[in-house]
Amino acid sequence: MLNHIVIMGRLTRDPEIRYTQSQIPVASFTVAVDRDFGAKDGGEKQTDFINCVAWRSTADFVSKYFHKGSMAVVSGRLQIRQYQDREGNNRTAAEVVADNIYFGESKRDSSNSGSYNSGSYAQPTYQQPSYGYDNAPKSAAPTGGFAEIDDGDGELPF
């Protein structure tokens, strides 16, 4: 049997971190996920608000690096649980128990959205690799992230 879910969306609020009695961190947050259908059918785009919970080091990670508006990819399992509310009514809750949480956008992209209070980070620069072969380019300008290699006589160096 398999219970694995992967969602990608934006956090609707800052993660709320709490600690159990044995000091285990647990973070709760909600991710707004757009549905793939609707807009292309001429209908209105629909969004689901999915409750997520993370434990231990994953909880520390999400509370430290994610904030309201952050794009996140959450991988984990779907959990359905029963509980009683304050009035004694039986309730059912569905939530994603996160095993892994990944950044859904680059730091540079997220700083443009205004949702982070980030410091300034330098844009990484591309350096042409030096291959160590006599017939390989050492300073040719990259073309789309790739450089043309002249194979000389067509012989492989190994």
mmCIF file with all atom_site columns, C-alpha atoms in Angstrom:
data_model
loop_
_atom_site.group_PDB
_atom_site.id
_atom_site.type_symbol
_atom_site.label_atom_id
_atom_site.label_alt_id
_atom_site.label_comp_id
_atom_site.label_asym_id
_atom_site.label_entity_id
_atom_site.label_seq_id
_atom_site.pdbx_PDB_ins_code
_atom_site.Cartn_x
_atom_site.Cartn_y
_atom_site.Cartn_z
_atom_site.occupancy
_atom_site.B_iso_or_equiv
_atom_site.pdbx_formal_charge
_atom_site.auth_seq_id
_atom_site.auth_comp_id
_atom_site.auth_asym_id
_atom_site.auth_atom_id
_atom_site.pdbx_PDB_model_num
ATOM 1   C CA . MET A 1 1   ? 0.000   0.000  0.000   1.00 0.00 ? 1   MET A CA 1
ATOM 2   C CA . LEU A 1 2   ? 1.174   3.489  -0.742  1.00 0.00 ? 2   LEU A CA 1
ATOM 3   C CA . ASN A 1 3   ? 0.360   6.778  0.945   1.00 0.00 ? 3   ASN A CA 1
ATOM 4   C CA . HIS A 1 4   ? 2.538   9.486  -0.581  1.00 0.00 ? 4   HIS A CA 1
ATOM 5   C CA . ILE A 1 5   ? 1.560   13.028 -1.473  1.00 0.00 ? 5   ILE A CA 1
ATOM 6   C CA . VAL A 1 6   ? 3.481   15.896 -3.040  1.00 0.00 ? 6   VAL A CA 1
ATOM 7   C CA . ILE A 1 7   ? 2.003   19.398 -3.141  1.00 0.00 ? 7   ILE A CA 1
ATOM 8   C CA . MET A 1 8   ? 3.396   22.741 -4.248  1.00 0.00 ? 8   MET A CA 1
ATOM 9   C CA . GLY A 1 9   ? 2.002   26.091 -3.243  1.00 0.00 ? 9   GLY A CA 1
ATOM 10  C CA . ARG A 1 10  ? 2.417   29.192 -1.138  1.00 0.00 ? 10  ARG A CA 1
ATOM 11  C CA . LEU A 1 11  ? 2.193   29.349 2.639   1.00 0.00 ? 11  LEU A CA 1
ATOM 12  C CA . THR A 1 12  ? -0.894  31.263 3.761   1.00 0.00 ? 12  THR A CA 1
ATOM 13  C CA . ARG A 1 13  ? 0.700   32.342 7.050   1.00 0.00 ? 13  ARG A CA 1
ATOM 14  C CA . ASP A 1 14  ? 3.962   31.973 8.945   1.00 0.00 ? 14  ASP A CA 1
ATOM 15  C CA . PRO A 1 15  ? 4.491   28.441 10.292  1.00 0.00 ? 15  PRO A CA 1
ATOM 16  C CA . GLU A 1 16  ? 3.437   28.040 13.913  1.00 0.00 ? 16  GLU A CA 1
ATOM 17  C CA . ILE A 1 17  ? 5.980   26.059 15.917  1.00 0.00 ? 17  ILE A CA 1
ATOM 18  C CA . ARG A 1 18  ? 5.110   24.384 19.216  1.00 0.00 ? 18  ARG A CA 1
ATOM 19  C CA . TYR A 1 19  ? 6.843   21.815 21.387  1.00 0.00 ? 19  TYR A CA 1
ATOM 20  C CA . THR A 1 20  ? 5.467   18.622 22.895  1.00 0.00 ? 20  THR A CA 1
ATOM 21  C CA . GLN A 1 21  ? 5.909   17.878 26.595  1.00 0.00 ? 21  GLN A CA 1
ATOM 22  C CA . SER A 1 22  ? 9.083   15.987 25.701  1.00 0.00 ? 22  SER A CA 1
ATOM 23  C CA . GLN A 1 23  ? 10.377  19.072 23.806  1.00 0.00 ? 23  GLN A CA 1
ATOM 24  C CA . ILE A 1 24  ? 9.869   17.664 20.279  1.00 0.00 ? 24  ILE A CA 1
ATOM 25  C CA . PRO A 1 25  ? 9.236   20.521 17.818  1.00 0.00 ? 25  PRO A CA 1
ATOM 26  C CA . VAL A 1 26  ? 6.096   20.421 15.660  1.00 0.00 ? 26  VAL A CA 1
ATOM 27  C CA . ALA A 1 27  ? 5.247   23.064 13.042  1.00 0.00 ? 27  ALA A CA 1
ATOM 28  C CA . SER A 1 28  ? 1.793   23.665 11.580  1.00 0.00 ? 28  SER A CA 1
ATOM 29  C CA . PHE A 1 29  ? 1.204   25.594 8.365   1.00 0.00 ? 29  PHE A CA 1
ATOM 30  C CA . THR A 1 30  ? -1.236  25.825 5.472   1.00 0.00 ? 30  THR A CA 1
ATOM 31  C CA . VAL A 1 31  ? -0.323  25.691 1.793   1.00 0.00 ? 31  VAL A CA 1
ATOM 32  C CA . ALA A 1 32  ? -2.537  27.260 -0.897  1.00 0.00 ? 32  ALA A CA 1
ATOM 33  C CA . VAL A 1 33  ? -2.458  24.980 -3.957  1.00 0.00 ? 33  VAL A CA 1
ATOM 34  C CA . ASP A 1 34  ? -4.061  25.920 -7.292  1.00 0.00 ? 34  ASP A CA 1
ATOM 35  C CA . ARG A 1 35  ? -5.981  23.220 -9.114  1.00 0.00 ? 35  ARG A CA 1
ATOM 36  C CA . ASP A 1 36  ? -4.796  22.367 -12.621 1.00 0.00 ? 36  ASP A CA 1
ATOM 37  C CA . PHE A 1 37  ? -8.248  22.588 -14.145 1.00 0.00 ? 37  PHE A CA 1
ATOM 38  C CA . GLY A 1 38  ? -10.724 25.433 -14.340 1.00 0.00 ? 38  GLY A CA 1
ATOM 39  C CA . ALA A 1 39  ? -8.840  28.310 -15.929 1.00 0.00 ? 39  ALA A CA 1
ATOM 40  C CA . LYS A 1 40  ? -8.162  26.459 -19.188 1.00 0.00 ? 40  LYS A CA 1
ATOM 41  C CA . ASP A 1 41  ? -11.810 25.365 -19.400 1.00 0.00 ? 41  ASP A CA 1
ATOM 42  C CA . GLY A 1 42  ? -12.910 28.973 -19.143 1.00 0.00 ? 42  GLY A CA 1
ATOM 43  C CA . GLY A 1 43  ? -13.926 28.504 -15.535 1.00 0.00 ? 43  GLY A CA 1
ATOM 44  C CA . GLU A 1 44  ? -12.633 30.257 -12.491 1.00 0.00 ? 44  GLU A CA 1
ATOM 45  C CA . LYS A 1 45  ? -9.317  29.060 -11.053 1.00 0.00 ? 45  LYS A CA 1
ATOM 46  C CA . GLN A 1 46  ? -9.835  27.193 -7.798  1.00 0.00 ? 46  GLN A CA 1
ATOM 47  C CA . THR A 1 47  ? -7.472  26.943 -4.851  1.00 0.00 ? 47  THR A CA 1
ATOM 48  C CA . ASP A 1 48  ? -7.271  24.325 -2.118  1.00 0.00 ? 48  ASP A CA 1
ATOM 49  C CA . PHE A 1 49  ? -5.936  25.231 1.318   1.00 0.00 ? 49  PHE A CA 1
ATOM 50  C CA . ILE A 1 50  ? -4.120  22.182 2.644   1.00 0.00 ? 50  ILE A CA 1
ATOM 51  C CA . ASN A 1 51  ? -3.127  21.879 6.305   1.00 0.00 ? 51  ASN A CA 1
ATOM 52  C CA . CYS A 1 52  ? 0.377   20.498 6.885   1.00 0.00 ? 52  CYS A CA 1
ATOM 53  C CA . VAL A 1 53  ? 2.322   19.437 9.950   1.00 0.00 ? 53  VAL A CA 1
ATOM 54  C CA . ALA A 1 54  ? 6.068   18.823 10.268  1.00 0.00 ? 54  ALA A CA 1
ATOM 55  C CA . TRP A 1 55  ? 7.941   17.208 13.143  1.00 0.00 ? 55  TRP A CA 1
ATOM 56  C CA . ARG A 1 56  ? 11.452  17.396 14.619  1.00 0.00 ? 56  ARG A CA 1
ATOM 57  C CA . SER A 1 57  ? 14.190  18.779 12.323  1.00 0.00 ? 57  SER A CA 1
ATOM 58  C CA . THR A 1 58  ? 11.714  19.310 9.472   1.00 0.00 ? 58  THR A CA 1
ATOM 59  C CA . ALA A 1 59  ? 9.646   21.502 11.810  1.00 0.00 ? 59  ALA A CA 1
ATOM 60  C CA . ASP A 1 60  ? 12.741  23.534 12.744  1.00 0.00 ? 60  ASP A CA 1
ATOM 61  C CA . PHE A 1 61  ? 13.638  23.894 9.054   1.00 0.00 ? 61  PHE A CA 1
ATOM 62  C CA . VAL A 1 62  ? 10.216  25.110 7.935   1.00 0.00 ? 62  VAL A CA 1
ATOM 63  C CA . SER A 1 63  ? 9.856   27.543 10.838  1.00 0.00 ? 63  SER A CA 1
ATOM 64  C CA . LYS A 1 64  ? 13.297  29.015 10.200  1.00 0.00 ? 64  LYS A CA 1
ATOM 65  C CA . TYR A 1 65  ? 13.299  29.379 6.403   1.00 0.00 ? 65  TYR A CA 1
ATOM 66  C CA . PHE A 1 66  ? 9.654   29.660 5.300   1.00 0.00 ? 66  PHE A CA 1
ATOM 67  C CA . HIS A 1 67  ? 7.267   32.555 5.821   1.00 0.00 ? 67  HIS A CA 1
ATOM 68  C CA . LYS A 1 68  ? 3.871   33.701 4.623   1.00 0.00 ? 68  LYS A CA 1
ATOM 69  C CA . GLY A 1 69  ? 3.933   33.767 0.808   1.00 0.00 ? 69  GLY A CA 1
ATOM 70  C CA . SER A 1 70  ? 6.908   31.414 0.444   1.00 0.00 ? 70  SER A CA 1
ATOM 71  C CA . MET A 1 71  ? 6.607   28.850 -2.353  1.00 0.00 ? 71  MET A CA 1
ATOM 72  C CA . ALA A 1 72  ? 7.103   25.375 -0.882  1.00 0.00 ? 72  ALA A CA 1
ATOM 73  C CA . VAL A 1 73  ? 7.092   21.813 -2.144  1.00 0.00 ? 73  VAL A CA 1
ATOM 74  C CA . VAL A 1 74  ? 5.846   19.472 0.570   1.00 0.00 ? 74  VAL A CA 1
ATOM 75  C CA . SER A 1 75  ? 6.373   15.727 0.331   1.00 0.00 ? 75  SER A CA 1
ATOM 76  C CA . GLY A 1 76  ? 4.843   13.380 2.861   1.00 0.00 ? 76  GLY A CA 1
ATOM 77  C CA . ARG A 1 77  ? 1.752   11.340 3.641   1.00 0.00 ? 77  ARG A CA 1
ATOM 78  C CA . LEU A 1 78  ? -1.923  12.161 3.967   1.00 0.00 ? 78  LEU A CA 1
ATOM 79  C CA . GLN A 1 79  ? -3.301  11.588 7.467   1.00 0.00 ? 79  GLN A CA 1
ATOM 80  C CA . ILE A 1 80  ? -6.955  11.561 8.483   1.00 0.00 ? 80  ILE A CA 1
ATOM 81  C CA . ARG A 1 81  ? -7.575  11.934 12.203  1.00 0.00 ? 81  ARG A CA 1
ATOM 82  C CA . GLN A 1 82  ? -10.609 12.091 14.457  1.00 0.00 ? 82  GLN A CA 1
ATOM 83  C CA . TYR A 1 83  ? -10.914 14.489 17.392  1.00 0.00 ? 83  TYR A CA 1
ATOM 84  C CA . GLN A 1 84  ? -13.484 16.197 19.603  1.00 0.00 ? 84  GLN A CA 1
ATOM 85  C CA . ASP A 1 85  ? -13.867 19.956 19.519  1.00 0.00 ? 85  ASP A CA 1
ATOM 86  C CA . ARG A 1 86  ? -14.438 22.114 22.623  1.00 0.00 ? 86  ARG A CA 1
ATOM 87  C CA . GLU A 1 87  ? -18.193 21.533 22.485  1.00 0.00 ? 87  GLU A CA 1
ATOM 88  C CA . GLY A 1 88  ? -17.673 17.737 22.431  1.00 0.00 ? 88  GLY A CA 1
ATOM 89  C CA . ASN A 1 89  ? -18.602 17.293 18.747  1.00 0.00 ? 89  ASN A CA 1
ATOM 90  C CA . ASN A 1 90  ? -16.723 14.633 16.773  1.00 0.00 ? 90  ASN A CA 1
ATOM 91  C CA . ARG A 1 91  ? -14.635 16.131 13.970  1.00 0.00 ? 91  ARG A CA 1
ATOM 92  C CA . THR A 1 92  ? -12.451 14.794 11.176  1.00 0.00 ? 92  THR A CA 1
ATOM 93  C CA . ALA A 1 93  ? -9.298  16.527 9.959   1.00 0.00 ? 93  ALA A CA 1
ATOM 94  C CA . ALA A 1 94  ? -7.149  15.766 6.931   1.00 0.00 ? 94  ALA A CA 1
ATOM 95  C CA . GLU A 1 95  ? -3.562  16.987 6.884   1.00 0.00 ? 95  GLU A CA 1
ATOM 96  C CA . VAL A 1 96  ? -0.258  16.304 5.182   1.00 0.00 ? 96  VAL A CA 1
ATOM 97  C CA . VAL A 1 97  ? 2.417   15.007 7.538   1.00 0.00 ? 97  VAL A CA 1
ATOM 98  C CA . ALA A 1 98  ? 5.542   16.407 5.893   1.00 0.00 ? 98  ALA A CA 1
ATOM 99  C CA . ASP A 1 99  ? 8.597   14.204 5.530   1.00 0.00 ? 99  ASP A CA 1
ATOM 100 C CA . ASN A 1 100 ? 10.479  16.707 3.346   1.00 0.00 ? 100 ASN A CA 1
ATOM 101 C CA . ILE A 1 101 ? 9.984   20.363 2.496   1.00 0.00 ? 101 ILE A CA 1
ATOM 102 C CA . TYR A 1 102 ? 11.787  21.997 -0.409  1.00 0.00 ? 102 TYR A CA 1
ATOM 103 C CA . PHE A 1 103 ? 12.102  25.566 -1.629  1.00 0.00 ? 103 PHE A CA 1
ATOM 104 C CA . GLY A 1 104 ? 9.704   26.092 -4.539  1.00 0.00 ? 104 GLY A CA 1
ATOM 105 C CA . GLU A 1 105 ? 11.537  29.086 -5.979  1.00 0.00 ? 105 GLU A CA 1
ATOM 106 C CA . SER A 1 106 ? 14.986  30.574 -5.947  1.00 0.00 ? 106 SER A CA 1
ATOM 107 C CA . LYS A 1 107 ? 15.989  33.103 -3.298  1.00 0.00 ? 107 LYS A CA 1
ATOM 108 C CA . ARG A 1 108 ? 16.285  35.778 -5.977  1.00 0.00 ? 108 ARG A CA 1
ATOM 109 C CA . ASP A 1 109 ? 12.739  35.115 -7.273  1.00 0.00 ? 109 ASP A CA 1
ATOM 110 C CA . SER A 1 110 ? 11.243  35.124 -3.793  1.00 0.00 ? 110 SER A CA 1
ATOM 111 C CA . SER A 1 111 ? 12.864  38.438 -2.856  1.00 0.00 ? 111 SER A CA 1
ATOM 112 C CA . ASN A 1 112 ? 10.981  40.086 -5.717  1.00 0.00 ? 112 ASN A CA 1
ATOM 113 C CA . SER A 1 113 ? 7.636   38.917 -4.290  1.00 0.00 ? 113 SER A CA 1
ATOM 114 C CA . GLY A 1 114 ? 8.198   40.930 -1.119  1.00 0.00 ? 114 GLY A CA 1
ATOM 115 C CA . SER A 1 115 ? 7.462   37.994 1.158   1.00 0.00 ? 115 SER A CA 1
ATOM 116 C CA . TYR A 1 116 ? 10.958  37.629 2.584   1.00 0.00 ? 116 TYR A CA 1
ATOM 117 C CA . ASN A 1 117 ? 13.076  39.912 4.694   1.00 0.00 ? 117 ASN A CA 1
ATOM 118 C CA . SER A 1 118 ? 16.242  38.705 3.054   1.00 0.00 ? 118 SER A CA 1
ATOM 119 C CA . GLY A 1 119 ? 19.669  40.212 2.959   1.00 0.00 ? 119 GLY A CA 1
ATOM 120 C CA . SER A 1 120 ? 21.344  40.829 -0.353  1.00 0.00 ? 120 SER A CA 1
ATOM 121 C CA . TYR A 1 121 ? 22.806  37.806 -2.057  1.00 0.00 ? 121 TYR A CA 1
ATOM 122 C CA . ALA A 1 122 ? 25.159  38.003 -4.989  1.00 0.00 ? 122 ALA A CA 1
ATOM 123 C CA . GLN A 1 123 ? 24.053  36.411 -8.243  1.00 0.00 ? 123 GLN A CA 1
ATOM 124 C CA . PRO A 1 124 ? 26.272  33.395 -8.969  1.00 0.00 ? 124 PRO A CA 1
ATOM 125 C CA . THR A 1 125 ? 28.538  33.863 -11.934 1.00 0.00 ? 125 THR A CA 1
ATOM 126 C CA . TYR A 1 126 ? 29.188  31.288 -14.601 1.00 0.00 ? 126 TYR A CA 1
ATOM 127 C CA . GLN A 1 127 ? 32.776  30.168 -15.099 1.00 0.00 ? 127 GLN A CA 1
ATOM 128 C CA . GLN A 1 128 ? 33.750  28.219 -18.166 1.00 0.00 ? 128 GLN A CA 1
ATOM 129 C CA . PRO A 1 129 ? 35.144  24.863 -17.044 1.00 0.00 ? 129 PRO A CA 1
ATOM 130 C CA . SER A 1 130 ? 38.692  23.961 -17.949 1.00 0.00 ? 130 SER A CA 1
ATOM 131 C CA . TYR A 1 131 ? 38.609  20.444 -19.346 1.00 0.00 ? 131 TYR A CA 1
ATOM 132 C CA . GLY A 1 132 ? 42.349  19.786 -19.409 1.00 0.00 ? 132 GLY A CA 1
ATOM 133 C CA . TYR A 1 133 ? 42.314  18.510 -23.006 1.00 0.00 ? 133 TYR A CA 1
ATOM 134 C CA . ASP A 1 134 ? 44.290  20.342 -25.647 1.00 0.00 ? 134 ASP A CA 1
ATOM 135 C CA . ASN A 1 135 ? 41.405  20.474 -28.078 1.00 0.00 ? 135 ASN A CA 1
ATOM 136 C CA . ALA A 1 136 ? 38.741  21.589 -25.546 1.00 0.00 ? 136 ALA A CA 1
ATOM 137 C CA . PRO A 1 137 ? 37.842  25.272 -25.313 1.00 0.00 ? 137 PRO A CA 1
ATOM 138 C CA . LYS A 1 138 ? 39.135  26.989 -22.219 1.00 0.00 ? 138 LYS A CA 1
ATOM 139 C CA . SER A 1 139 ? 37.627  30.437 -22.599 1.00 0.00 ? 139 SER A CA 1
ATOM 140 C CA . ALA A 1 140 ? 34.808  30.141 -25.132 1.00 0.00 ? 140 ALA A CA 1
ATOM 141 C CA . ALA A 1 141 ? 31.622  31.987 -24.245 1.00 0.00 ? 141 ALA A CA 1
ATOM 142 C CA . PRO A 1 142 ? 28.868  29.679 -23.037 1.00 0.00 ? 142 PRO A CA 1
ATOM 143 C CA . THR A 1 143 ? 25.852  29.168 -25.280 1.00 0.00 ? 143 THR A CA 1
ATOM 144 C CA . GLY A 1 144 ? 22.777  28.630 -23.149 1.00 0.00 ? 144 GLY A CA 1
ATOM 145 C CA . GLY A 1 145 ? 24.902  27.197 -20.354 1.00 0.00 ? 145 GLY A CA 1
ATOM 146 C CA . PHE A 1 146 ? 26.744  24.816 -22.706 1.00 0.00 ? 146 PHE A CA 1
ATOM 147 C CA . ALA A 1 147 ? 30.002  25.187 -24.606 1.00 0.00 ? 147 ALA A CA 1
ATOM 148 C CA . GLU A 1 148 ? 30.802  23.630 -27.992 1.00 0.00 ? 148 GLU A CA 1
ATOM 149 C CA . ILE A 1 149 ? 33.652  21.144 -27.831 1.00 0.00 ? 149 ILE A CA 1
ATOM 150 C CA . ASP A 1 150 ? 35.798  20.608 -30.902 1.00 0.00 ? 150 ASP A CA 1
ATOM 151 C CA . ASP A 1 151 ? 36.415  16.874 -31.015 1.00 0.00 ? 151 ASP A CA 1
ATOM 152 C CA . GLY A 1 152 ? 39.460  17.266 -33.274 1.00 0.00 ? 152 GLY A CA 1
ATOM 153 C CA . ASP A 1 153 ? 39.984  14.013 -35.149 1.00 0.00 ? 153 ASP A CA 1
ATOM 154 C CA . GLY A 1 154 ? 36.957  12.306 -33.598 1.00 0.00 ? 154 GLY A CA 1
ATOM 155 C CA . GLU A 1 155 ? 39.051  10.148 -31.247 1.00 0.00 ? 155 GLU A CA 1
ATOM 156 C CA . LEU A 1 156 ? 37.919  9.878  -27.663 1.00 0.00 ? 156 LEU A CA 1
ATOM 157 C CA . PRO A 1 157 ? 40.591  10.756 -25.077 1.00 0.00 ? 157 PRO A CA 1
ATOM 158 C CA . PHE A 1 158 ? 39.989  7.544  -23.114 1.00 0.00 ? 158 PHE A CA 1
#
